Short mmCIF file of C-alpha atoms (C1' of nucleotides) in Angstrom, two decimals:
data_model
loop_
_atom_site.label_atom_id
_atom_site.label_comp_id
_atom_site.label_asym_id
_atom_site.label_seq_id
_atom_site.Cartn_x
_atom_site.Cartn_y
_atom_site.Cartn_z
CA MET A 792 -94.07 -9.14 -102.67
CA ASN A 793 -90.36 -9.91 -102.52
CA THR A 794 -87.89 -8.50 -100.05
CA LYS A 795 -86.80 -5.66 -102.28
CA GLU A 796 -90.38 -4.49 -102.67
CA ARG A 797 -91.20 -5.01 -99.05
CA ILE A 798 -88.32 -2.78 -98.08
CA LEU A 799 -89.86 0.03 -100.11
CA ASP A 800 -93.26 -0.65 -98.67
CA GLU A 801 -92.18 -0.62 -95.06
CA ALA A 802 -89.84 2.30 -95.60
CA LEU A 803 -92.65 4.32 -97.13
CA THR A 804 -94.83 3.59 -94.14
CA LEU A 805 -92.11 4.65 -91.73
CA PHE A 806 -91.07 7.72 -93.68
CA SER A 807 -94.68 8.86 -93.88
CA GLU A 808 -95.05 8.51 -90.14
CA LYS A 809 -91.80 9.96 -88.92
CA GLY A 810 -89.96 11.55 -91.80
CA TYR A 811 -86.79 10.40 -93.48
CA ALA A 812 -84.34 11.63 -90.88
CA ASN A 813 -86.18 10.05 -88.00
CA VAL A 814 -86.33 6.60 -89.49
CA TYR A 815 -83.26 4.46 -88.95
CA VAL A 816 -82.22 1.79 -91.38
CA ASN A 817 -82.57 -0.50 -88.43
CA ASP A 818 -86.27 0.37 -88.16
CA ILE A 819 -86.80 -0.47 -91.79
CA ALA A 820 -84.94 -3.75 -91.50
CA GLU A 821 -86.91 -4.69 -88.43
CA ALA A 822 -90.20 -3.92 -90.13
CA VAL A 823 -89.17 -6.12 -93.02
CA GLY A 824 -87.94 -8.85 -90.70
CA ILE A 825 -84.27 -8.82 -91.60
CA LYS A 826 -81.13 -7.29 -90.11
CA ALA A 827 -80.01 -3.84 -91.13
CA PRO A 828 -76.89 -4.85 -93.07
CA SER A 829 -79.02 -7.08 -95.26
CA LEU A 830 -80.74 -4.02 -96.62
CA TYR A 831 -77.54 -3.20 -98.41
CA LYS A 832 -77.88 -6.32 -100.50
CA HIS A 833 -80.88 -4.62 -102.10
CA TYR A 834 -80.12 -0.91 -102.00
CA LYS A 835 -76.90 1.02 -102.05
CA ASN A 836 -77.84 3.04 -99.00
CA LYS A 837 -80.69 4.70 -97.17
CA GLN A 838 -81.03 7.50 -99.68
CA ALA A 839 -81.37 4.97 -102.49
CA ILE A 840 -84.38 3.50 -100.70
CA PHE A 841 -85.96 6.93 -100.56
CA ASP A 842 -85.20 7.56 -104.22
CA ALA A 843 -86.65 4.21 -105.21
CA ILE A 844 -89.87 5.08 -103.40
CA LEU A 845 -90.11 8.29 -105.39
CA GLU A 846 -89.65 6.46 -108.64
CA VAL A 847 -92.36 3.96 -107.84
CA MET A 848 -94.70 6.75 -106.88
CA TYR A 849 -94.03 8.76 -110.01
CA ALA A 850 -94.86 5.71 -112.07
CA ARG A 851 -97.96 5.03 -110.06
CA PHE A 852 -99.22 8.57 -110.39
CA LYS A 853 -98.89 8.44 -114.12
CA GLU A 854 -101.02 5.32 -114.25
CA THR A 855 -103.76 6.43 -111.92
CA ALA A 856 -104.01 9.91 -113.37
CA GLY A 857 -105.22 8.27 -116.53
CA SER A 858 -107.31 5.45 -115.19
CA LEU A 859 -109.14 7.19 -112.36
CA ASN A 860 -109.73 10.50 -114.05
CA ILE A 861 -109.35 12.51 -110.96
CA ALA A 862 -105.76 13.31 -110.37
CA GLY A 863 -104.32 15.08 -113.33
CA ASP A 864 -103.75 14.80 -117.03
CA ASN A 865 -105.82 17.55 -118.54
CA ALA A 866 -104.51 16.86 -121.99
CA ASP A 867 -107.33 14.97 -123.60
CA VAL A 868 -110.95 14.53 -122.82
CA ASP A 869 -112.17 11.29 -124.20
CA ALA A 870 -115.79 10.79 -124.99
CA GLY A 871 -116.29 8.37 -122.14
CA ILE A 872 -115.45 10.86 -119.45
CA TYR A 873 -117.50 13.52 -121.12
CA LYS A 874 -120.55 11.33 -121.37
CA SER A 875 -120.33 10.07 -117.82
CA MET A 876 -120.11 13.60 -116.48
CA GLU A 877 -123.50 14.42 -117.86
CA GLU A 878 -125.17 12.01 -115.56
CA THR A 879 -122.77 11.79 -112.67
CA ASP A 880 -123.86 13.29 -109.44
CA LEU A 881 -121.36 15.86 -108.26
CA VAL A 882 -121.62 14.51 -104.76
CA GLN A 883 -120.42 11.17 -105.96
CA LEU A 884 -117.57 12.74 -107.90
CA GLY A 885 -116.41 14.67 -104.88
CA LYS A 886 -116.78 11.80 -102.50
CA ASN A 887 -114.92 9.46 -104.76
CA LEU A 888 -112.12 11.91 -105.19
CA PHE A 889 -111.93 12.43 -101.47
CA LEU A 890 -112.10 8.78 -100.53
CA TYR A 891 -109.56 7.81 -103.12
CA TYR A 892 -107.10 10.37 -101.86
CA LEU A 893 -107.85 9.42 -98.29
CA HIS A 894 -107.82 5.65 -98.43
CA ASP A 895 -105.62 4.58 -101.26
CA ASP A 896 -102.80 3.20 -99.27
CA TYR A 897 -99.91 4.28 -101.42
CA THR A 898 -101.38 7.66 -102.16
CA LYS A 899 -101.98 8.31 -98.53
CA ARG A 900 -98.56 7.35 -97.28
CA PHE A 901 -96.86 9.14 -100.11
CA ARG A 902 -98.84 12.29 -99.46
CA LYS A 903 -97.87 12.27 -95.82
CA MET A 904 -94.25 11.70 -96.71
CA LEU A 905 -94.35 14.57 -99.18
CA THR A 906 -95.93 16.78 -96.57
CA ILE A 907 -93.09 16.11 -94.19
CA GLU A 908 -90.21 16.22 -96.63
CA GLN A 909 -91.31 18.89 -99.07
CA PHE A 910 -89.51 21.80 -97.49
CA ARG A 911 -86.16 20.10 -97.69
CA ASP A 912 -86.37 19.42 -101.37
CA LYS A 913 -87.78 21.80 -103.89
CA ALA A 914 -88.55 18.95 -106.27
CA LEU A 915 -90.79 17.34 -103.69
CA SER A 916 -92.75 20.47 -103.03
CA THR A 917 -93.25 20.80 -106.76
CA VAL A 918 -94.61 17.26 -106.89
CA TYR A 919 -96.87 17.98 -103.95
CA MET A 920 -98.28 21.12 -105.50
CA ASP A 921 -98.77 19.51 -108.83
CA GLN A 922 -100.56 16.52 -107.30
CA TYR A 923 -102.73 18.40 -104.85
CA PHE A 924 -103.29 21.76 -106.43
CA ASP A 925 -102.46 22.32 -110.06
CA ALA A 926 -103.46 18.99 -111.53
CA PRO A 927 -106.78 18.69 -109.69
CA LEU A 928 -107.72 22.28 -110.48
CA SER A 929 -106.72 21.88 -114.07
CA TYR A 930 -108.56 18.64 -114.57
CA GLN A 931 -111.65 19.61 -112.66
CA GLY A 932 -111.62 23.01 -114.31
CA MET A 933 -111.92 21.26 -117.62
CA LEU A 934 -114.79 19.16 -116.34
CA PHE A 935 -116.62 22.20 -115.04
CA GLY A 936 -116.02 23.87 -118.35
CA LEU A 937 -117.98 21.08 -119.97
CA ILE A 938 -120.67 21.14 -117.33
CA VAL A 939 -121.12 24.87 -117.73
CA GLN A 940 -121.23 24.49 -121.49
CA GLN A 941 -124.03 22.03 -121.01
CA GLY A 942 -125.86 24.56 -118.89
CA LEU A 943 -125.96 22.33 -115.86
CA LEU A 944 -124.17 24.90 -113.73
CA LYS A 945 -123.64 28.60 -114.29
CA THR A 946 -120.66 30.83 -113.70
CA ASP A 947 -118.58 33.53 -115.31
CA ASN A 948 -115.42 32.38 -113.62
CA ILE A 949 -114.57 28.74 -113.98
CA PRO A 950 -111.23 28.82 -112.14
CA VAL A 951 -112.92 30.26 -109.07
CA MET A 952 -115.78 27.82 -109.37
CA THR A 953 -113.26 25.02 -109.46
CA LEU A 954 -111.48 26.41 -106.45
CA HIS A 955 -114.82 26.58 -104.66
CA PHE A 956 -115.37 22.94 -105.41
CA TYR A 957 -111.91 21.66 -104.67
CA ALA A 958 -110.54 23.76 -101.81
CA PRO A 959 -112.96 22.35 -99.21
CA ILE A 960 -112.13 18.85 -100.37
CA TYR A 961 -108.44 19.54 -100.02
CA THR A 962 -108.88 21.21 -96.67
CA LEU A 963 -110.95 18.37 -95.24
CA LEU A 964 -108.40 15.93 -96.55
CA THR A 965 -105.63 17.61 -94.59
CA VAL A 966 -107.79 17.35 -91.50
CA CYS A 967 -108.33 13.62 -91.93
CA ASP A 968 -104.66 13.06 -92.61
CA ARG A 969 -103.86 14.58 -89.28
CA ASP A 970 -106.67 13.03 -87.31
CA PRO A 971 -108.31 10.00 -88.90
CA SER A 972 -110.88 9.91 -86.14
CA ARG A 973 -112.50 12.96 -87.71
CA GLU A 974 -113.19 11.20 -90.95
CA GLU A 975 -116.89 10.81 -90.37
CA GLU A 976 -117.32 14.45 -89.46
CA CYS A 977 -115.37 15.47 -92.54
CA LEU A 978 -117.33 13.24 -94.86
CA LYS A 979 -120.55 14.74 -93.60
CA LEU A 980 -119.22 18.26 -94.11
CA LEU A 981 -117.93 17.26 -97.52
CA GLU A 982 -121.36 16.11 -98.59
CA GLU A 983 -123.01 19.25 -97.32
CA HIS A 984 -120.38 21.31 -99.06
CA ILE A 985 -121.06 19.74 -102.43
CA ARG A 986 -124.82 19.95 -102.11
CA LYS A 987 -124.56 23.60 -101.25
CA PHE A 988 -122.03 24.17 -104.03
CA ASP A 989 -124.46 22.59 -106.42
CA GLU A 990 -127.24 24.79 -105.16
CA LEU A 991 -125.19 27.97 -105.22
CA TYR A 992 -124.00 27.44 -108.76
CA GLY A 993 -127.47 26.85 -109.91
CA ARG A 994 -128.03 23.23 -110.78
CA ASN A 995 -131.28 23.36 -108.85
CA THR A 996 -132.50 26.76 -109.97
CA MET B 1282 -82.55 40.99 -79.12
CA ASN B 1283 -80.12 39.20 -76.85
CA THR B 1284 -78.29 35.99 -77.61
CA LYS B 1285 -80.83 33.78 -75.92
CA GLU B 1286 -83.61 35.22 -78.05
CA ARG B 1287 -81.55 35.20 -81.19
CA ILE B 1288 -80.93 31.52 -80.73
CA LEU B 1289 -84.66 30.89 -80.77
CA ASP B 1290 -85.12 33.15 -83.73
CA GLU B 1291 -82.44 31.55 -85.87
CA ALA B 1292 -83.40 28.07 -84.76
CA LEU B 1293 -87.01 28.70 -85.76
CA THR B 1294 -85.87 29.86 -89.16
CA LEU B 1295 -83.74 26.78 -89.65
CA PHE B 1296 -86.30 24.34 -88.27
CA SER B 1297 -88.95 25.80 -90.55
CA GLU B 1298 -86.71 25.34 -93.55
CA LYS B 1299 -85.24 21.94 -92.91
CA GLY B 1300 -87.02 20.34 -89.99
CA TYR B 1301 -85.68 19.64 -86.54
CA ALA B 1302 -83.66 16.55 -87.38
CA ASN B 1303 -81.89 18.16 -90.30
CA VAL B 1304 -80.70 21.17 -88.41
CA TYR B 1305 -77.49 20.71 -86.46
CA VAL B 1306 -76.74 22.65 -83.33
CA ASN B 1307 -73.72 23.81 -85.25
CA ASP B 1308 -75.99 25.41 -87.86
CA ILE B 1309 -77.88 27.27 -85.21
CA ALA B 1310 -74.71 28.48 -83.53
CA GLU B 1311 -73.30 29.62 -86.83
CA ALA B 1312 -76.45 31.53 -87.67
CA VAL B 1313 -76.27 33.24 -84.33
CA GLY B 1314 -72.58 33.92 -84.70
CA ILE B 1315 -71.24 31.84 -81.85
CA LYS B 1316 -69.76 28.36 -81.47
CA ALA B 1317 -71.93 25.37 -80.84
CA PRO B 1318 -70.88 24.68 -77.24
CA SER B 1319 -71.84 28.21 -76.30
CA LEU B 1320 -75.46 27.35 -77.04
CA TYR B 1321 -75.40 25.20 -73.95
CA LYS B 1322 -74.86 28.26 -71.79
CA HIS B 1323 -78.39 29.25 -72.78
CA TYR B 1324 -80.27 26.00 -73.30
CA LYS B 1325 -79.87 22.57 -71.81
CA ASN B 1326 -79.81 20.90 -75.21
CA LYS B 1327 -81.22 20.99 -78.71
CA GLN B 1328 -84.63 19.75 -77.66
CA ALA B 1329 -84.85 22.55 -75.09
CA ILE B 1330 -84.40 25.06 -77.89
CA PHE B 1331 -87.27 23.47 -79.77
CA ASP B 1332 -89.45 23.45 -76.68
CA ALA B 1333 -88.67 27.08 -75.97
CA ILE B 1334 -89.78 27.99 -79.47
CA LEU B 1335 -93.08 26.25 -78.88
CA GLU B 1336 -93.61 28.15 -75.65
CA VAL B 1337 -92.94 31.48 -77.27
CA MET B 1338 -95.33 30.64 -80.07
CA TYR B 1339 -98.09 29.53 -77.75
CA ALA B 1340 -97.81 32.81 -75.93
CA ARG B 1341 -97.77 34.76 -79.14
CA PHE B 1342 -100.83 33.00 -80.49
CA LYS B 1343 -102.76 33.84 -77.40
CA GLU B 1344 -101.96 37.51 -77.81
CA THR B 1345 -102.71 37.80 -81.48
CA ALA B 1346 -105.86 35.74 -81.29
CA GLY B 1347 -107.27 38.49 -79.16
CA SER B 1348 -105.81 41.54 -80.81
CA LEU B 1349 -106.22 40.69 -84.47
CA ASN B 1350 -109.55 38.93 -84.25
CA ILE B 1351 -108.79 36.42 -86.86
CA ALA B 1352 -107.05 33.49 -85.37
CA GLY B 1353 -109.17 31.96 -82.67
CA ASP B 1354 -110.89 32.67 -79.41
CA ASN B 1355 -114.54 32.29 -80.11
CA ALA B 1356 -115.46 32.70 -76.49
CA ASP B 1357 -116.71 36.25 -76.39
CA VAL B 1358 -117.83 38.67 -79.00
CA ASP B 1359 -117.25 42.15 -77.87
CA ALA B 1360 -119.26 44.99 -79.24
CA GLY B 1361 -116.33 46.46 -81.10
CA ILE B 1362 -115.87 43.46 -83.31
CA TYR B 1363 -119.55 43.22 -83.92
CA LYS B 1364 -119.85 46.82 -84.93
CA SER B 1365 -116.87 46.75 -87.25
CA MET B 1366 -118.19 43.70 -89.04
CA GLU B 1367 -121.25 45.55 -90.15
CA GLU B 1368 -119.22 47.80 -92.33
CA THR B 1369 -116.16 45.74 -93.13
CA ASP B 1370 -115.81 44.59 -96.65
CA LEU B 1371 -115.46 40.83 -96.79
CA VAL B 1372 -112.70 41.16 -99.33
CA GLN B 1373 -110.67 43.17 -96.90
CA LEU B 1374 -111.33 40.70 -94.11
CA GLY B 1375 -110.19 37.80 -96.23
CA LYS B 1376 -107.17 39.58 -97.60
CA ASN B 1377 -106.08 40.69 -94.19
CA LEU B 1378 -106.44 37.22 -92.82
CA PHE B 1379 -104.49 35.82 -95.71
CA LEU B 1380 -101.73 38.40 -95.66
CA TYR B 1381 -101.33 38.17 -91.93
CA TYR B 1382 -100.93 34.42 -92.08
CA LEU B 1383 -98.64 34.73 -95.04
CA HIS B 1384 -96.33 37.52 -94.03
CA ASP B 1385 -96.19 37.63 -90.29
CA ASP B 1386 -92.71 36.38 -89.84
CA TYR B 1387 -93.17 34.32 -86.75
CA THR B 1388 -96.48 32.91 -87.83
CA LYS B 1389 -95.08 31.91 -91.15
CA ARG B 1390 -91.99 30.16 -89.87
CA PHE B 1391 -93.92 28.49 -87.12
CA ARG B 1392 -96.52 27.22 -89.53
CA LYS B 1393 -93.88 25.73 -91.77
CA MET B 1394 -92.19 24.12 -88.81
CA LEU B 1395 -95.50 22.67 -87.66
CA THR B 1396 -96.15 21.37 -91.13
CA ILE B 1397 -92.88 19.50 -91.13
CA GLU B 1398 -92.91 18.23 -87.58
CA GLN B 1399 -96.57 17.54 -86.99
CA PHE B 1400 -96.52 13.87 -87.88
CA ARG B 1401 -93.87 13.08 -85.33
CA ASP B 1402 -95.70 14.63 -82.46
CA LYS B 1403 -99.41 14.34 -81.93
CA ALA B 1404 -99.41 17.52 -79.85
CA LEU B 1405 -98.04 19.49 -82.78
CA SER B 1406 -100.62 18.23 -85.18
CA THR B 1407 -103.27 19.20 -82.69
CA VAL B 1408 -101.83 22.69 -82.53
CA TYR B 1409 -101.72 22.86 -86.30
CA MET B 1410 -105.31 21.78 -86.70
CA ASP B 1411 -106.51 24.09 -84.03
CA GLN B 1412 -104.66 27.06 -85.53
CA TYR B 1413 -105.51 26.43 -89.14
CA PHE B 1414 -108.83 24.66 -89.06
CA ASP B 1415 -110.89 24.62 -85.92
CA ALA B 1416 -110.17 28.07 -84.57
CA PRO B 1417 -110.61 29.92 -87.86
CA LEU B 1418 -113.80 28.05 -88.67
CA SER B 1419 -115.15 28.60 -85.22
CA TYR B 1420 -114.33 32.28 -85.12
CA GLN B 1421 -115.41 33.03 -88.65
CA GLY B 1422 -118.49 30.90 -88.16
CA MET B 1423 -119.48 33.18 -85.38
CA LEU B 1424 -118.90 36.24 -87.53
CA PHE B 1425 -120.97 34.81 -90.35
CA GLY B 1426 -123.65 33.99 -87.83
CA LEU B 1427 -123.86 37.69 -87.04
CA ILE B 1428 -123.73 38.69 -90.68
CA VAL B 1429 -126.53 36.31 -91.55
CA GLN B 1430 -128.55 37.57 -88.62
CA GLN B 1431 -128.19 41.06 -90.02
CA GLY B 1432 -129.47 39.82 -93.33
CA LEU B 1433 -126.33 40.77 -95.22
CA LEU B 1434 -125.78 37.23 -96.43
CA LYS B 1435 -128.15 34.30 -96.56
CA THR B 1436 -127.68 30.63 -95.83
CA ASP B 1437 -129.27 27.72 -94.03
CA ASN B 1438 -125.90 26.19 -93.20
CA ILE B 1439 -123.42 28.44 -91.54
CA PRO B 1440 -120.68 25.83 -91.02
CA VAL B 1441 -120.62 25.07 -94.74
CA MET B 1442 -120.74 28.75 -95.59
CA THR B 1443 -117.75 29.27 -93.35
CA LEU B 1444 -115.95 26.39 -94.98
CA HIS B 1445 -116.70 27.91 -98.37
CA PHE B 1446 -115.15 31.14 -97.23
CA TYR B 1447 -112.14 29.75 -95.45
CA ALA B 1448 -111.08 26.64 -97.37
CA PRO B 1449 -109.90 28.56 -100.45
CA ILE B 1450 -107.97 30.92 -98.22
CA TYR B 1451 -106.29 28.01 -96.49
CA THR B 1452 -105.61 26.23 -99.74
CA LEU B 1453 -104.04 29.27 -101.37
CA LEU B 1454 -101.97 29.81 -98.28
CA THR B 1455 -100.46 26.35 -98.56
CA VAL B 1456 -99.59 27.14 -102.16
CA CYS B 1457 -97.78 30.35 -101.25
CA ASP B 1458 -95.94 28.64 -98.43
CA ARG B 1459 -94.53 26.19 -100.92
CA ASP B 1460 -93.85 28.62 -103.69
CA PRO B 1461 -93.72 32.28 -102.70
CA SER B 1462 -93.37 33.28 -106.32
CA ARG B 1463 -97.04 32.41 -106.79
CA GLU B 1464 -98.18 34.95 -104.26
CA GLU B 1465 -99.51 37.41 -106.78
CA GLU B 1466 -101.45 34.76 -108.62
CA CYS B 1467 -102.90 33.53 -105.35
CA LEU B 1468 -103.88 36.97 -104.17
CA LYS B 1469 -105.74 37.56 -107.38
CA LEU B 1470 -107.55 34.27 -107.07
CA LEU B 1471 -108.27 35.03 -103.43
CA GLU B 1472 -109.93 38.28 -104.33
CA GLU B 1473 -112.02 36.70 -107.06
CA HIS B 1474 -112.96 33.95 -104.66
CA ILE B 1475 -114.30 36.35 -102.08
CA ARG B 1476 -116.18 38.48 -104.58
CA LYS B 1477 -117.84 35.40 -105.97
CA PHE B 1478 -118.52 34.06 -102.50
CA ASP B 1479 -120.16 37.34 -101.69
CA GLU B 1480 -122.23 37.16 -104.83
CA LEU B 1481 -123.22 33.52 -104.34
CA TYR B 1482 -124.35 34.05 -100.80
CA GLY B 1483 -126.41 36.96 -101.80
CA ARG B 1484 -124.95 40.19 -100.55
CA ASN B 1485 -125.58 41.67 -103.98
CA THR B 1486 -128.99 40.22 -104.63
"C1'" DA C 220 -70.79 -32.16 -108.81
"C1'" DT C 221 -69.18 -27.58 -109.01
"C1'" DT C 222 -69.62 -22.99 -109.02
"C1'" DA C 223 -71.60 -18.55 -108.83
"C1'" DT C 224 -74.89 -15.66 -107.14
"C1'" DA C 225 -78.26 -14.01 -104.09
"C1'" DA C 226 -79.48 -12.90 -99.65
"C1'" DG C 227 -78.98 -13.44 -95.10
"C1'" DC C 228 -76.14 -12.98 -90.62
"C1'" DT C 229 -72.66 -11.17 -86.84
"C1'" DA C 230 -69.11 -8.36 -85.77
"C1'" DA C 231 -66.52 -4.52 -86.79
"C1'" DT C 232 -65.77 0.19 -88.39
"C1'" DT C 233 -66.58 4.83 -89.46
"C1'" DC C 234 -68.19 9.05 -88.91
"C1'" DG C 235 -70.58 12.87 -87.62
"C1'" DA C 236 -73.36 15.30 -84.51
"C1'" DA C 237 -74.50 16.34 -79.58
"C1'" DT C 238 -72.74 17.19 -75.55
"C1'" DT C 239 -69.23 17.90 -71.77
"C1'" DA C 240 -64.83 19.60 -69.69
"C1'" DG C 241 -62.32 23.01 -68.64
"C1'" DC C 242 -60.24 27.47 -69.57
"C1'" DC C 243 -60.62 32.75 -70.20
"C1'" DG C 244 -62.12 37.57 -70.29
"C1'" DT C 245 -65.61 40.99 -68.81
"C1'" DC C 246 -68.20 43.37 -65.78
"C1'" DA C 247 -71.14 44.33 -61.92
"C1'" DA C 248 -71.58 44.02 -57.06
"C1'" DT C 249 -69.42 43.67 -52.72
"C1'" DA D 136 -59.47 45.15 -55.43
"C1'" DT D 137 -61.86 40.88 -55.31
"C1'" DT D 138 -65.13 37.79 -56.52
"C1'" DG D 139 -68.46 35.45 -58.96
"C1'" DA D 140 -71.55 34.84 -62.58
"C1'" DC D 141 -72.11 35.20 -67.43
"C1'" DG D 142 -71.08 33.98 -71.86
"C1'" DG D 143 -67.74 32.88 -74.93
"C1'" DC D 144 -63.93 29.58 -76.71
"C1'" DT D 145 -61.10 25.11 -77.90
"C1'" DA D 146 -60.46 20.58 -77.26
"C1'" DA D 147 -62.17 16.34 -75.88
"C1'" DT D 148 -65.70 12.77 -75.34
"C1'" DT D 149 -69.65 10.12 -76.18
"C1'" DC D 150 -72.78 7.85 -78.61
"C1'" DG D 151 -75.61 6.21 -81.98
"C1'" DA D 152 -76.65 5.38 -86.60
"C1'" DA D 153 -74.92 4.15 -91.31
"C1'" DT D 154 -72.15 1.41 -93.56
"C1'" DT D 155 -68.57 -2.23 -94.57
"C1'" DA D 156 -66.14 -6.76 -93.91
"C1'" DG D 157 -66.36 -11.12 -94.13
"C1'" DC D 158 -68.66 -15.50 -93.23
"C1'" DT D 159 -72.69 -18.84 -94.33
"C1'" DT D 160 -76.35 -21.12 -96.66
"C1'" DA D 161 -79.42 -22.09 -100.43
"C1'" DT D 162 -80.33 -22.41 -104.94
"C1'" DA D 163 -79.88 -22.19 -109.82
"C1'" DA D 164 -76.93 -22.65 -113.84
"C1'" DT D 165 -72.98 -24.97 -116.02
#
DNA sequence: ATTATAAGCTAATTCGAATTAGCCGTCAAT
DNA sequence: ATTGACGGCTAATTCGAATTAGCTTATAAT
């Protein structure tokens, strides 16, 4: 990773911990191991660093939405996903989703940064909502549609079923973001949630 | 409301919209209708204004936790609450909880401020988690315990049942905070959620 | 070999936001 | 009537963080 990239990396870390306004260019430089004025050889100013982070993250989201099949893109359902869903344990799906969101380093720092900065910039809150509400519900809603079609689960209201599946995951995620020491507790609750969800919606009946 | 109180009120509004660091004492003064130096007749400095807001909110939370029976205090269950639960429609309970959180002016601004500032101050994130995770789950868990005892709903896992009830409420709340124009949509989903919850956990069977 | 560019540094400079100094009018209590 | 505290104002002052100026070295291309 070259200096230009490392600046973004360290800046993202700092922004996610303290918020844009509370991070000084000096902090970023120090984290990178250079002096503050040297930053300006790579970026026009502090705001440009922030903007560059956003661009990288947009690009990254686009990639992962496709490859990990959990974060968005409800446009097309290829046969592979469809087939795997038939045999995939819901618990695994939920846990994977949760752990990806929780541990993927970029995702995690970016989410925290969005959480802090979203109220200052409408565009950021839109990104946040899309990433953590609309896209997951849309994508998972489609999956549950297939699962219900297959008769594996039963419901007359797929959007609500999806909300029932996803909202606890989201909620537990916000807990872990705030207090990583509760991760174990949350994972346990997550697993119980999905098992009960499964039971309630009739896979086992 | 005197000047001293109005300062807190306007400052809370501004902090909740832009975050502490992005609000200038000048902004606060302007909102109040005085000049910035006059603020210092009432508060030692900017931080003192922030701290005073926290104190007011702590006090307020303590009050409302008791009087509205939705926001915390799981210590004692008085007979009144117990009795009312027997006949209260869950949908009303959930809607009231949601609408209180969403529309109570102080609660709303304070929640947004906490959301923005929590990562800079461990104490704030603790307050946030307590207010929006632990206390609601604890209190509602107790209520569901009573409801299950009465045989109105059935489950072998009250914490998960409580999570199933509360997580969608919390999730939809975070949506409305970010985009108030989605309130109607969220309320509709909220209602469907609770009806389905009720159905899944067996009130109607 | 020369030159240009990239990327670093130290030492200013700028600039804006927080705070302080010091003055003034009002009003309630002596 | 006088005084003092309260709460406001304008005009500094301070101070710290962002940015710019200008120098240096290394390296890659001519």
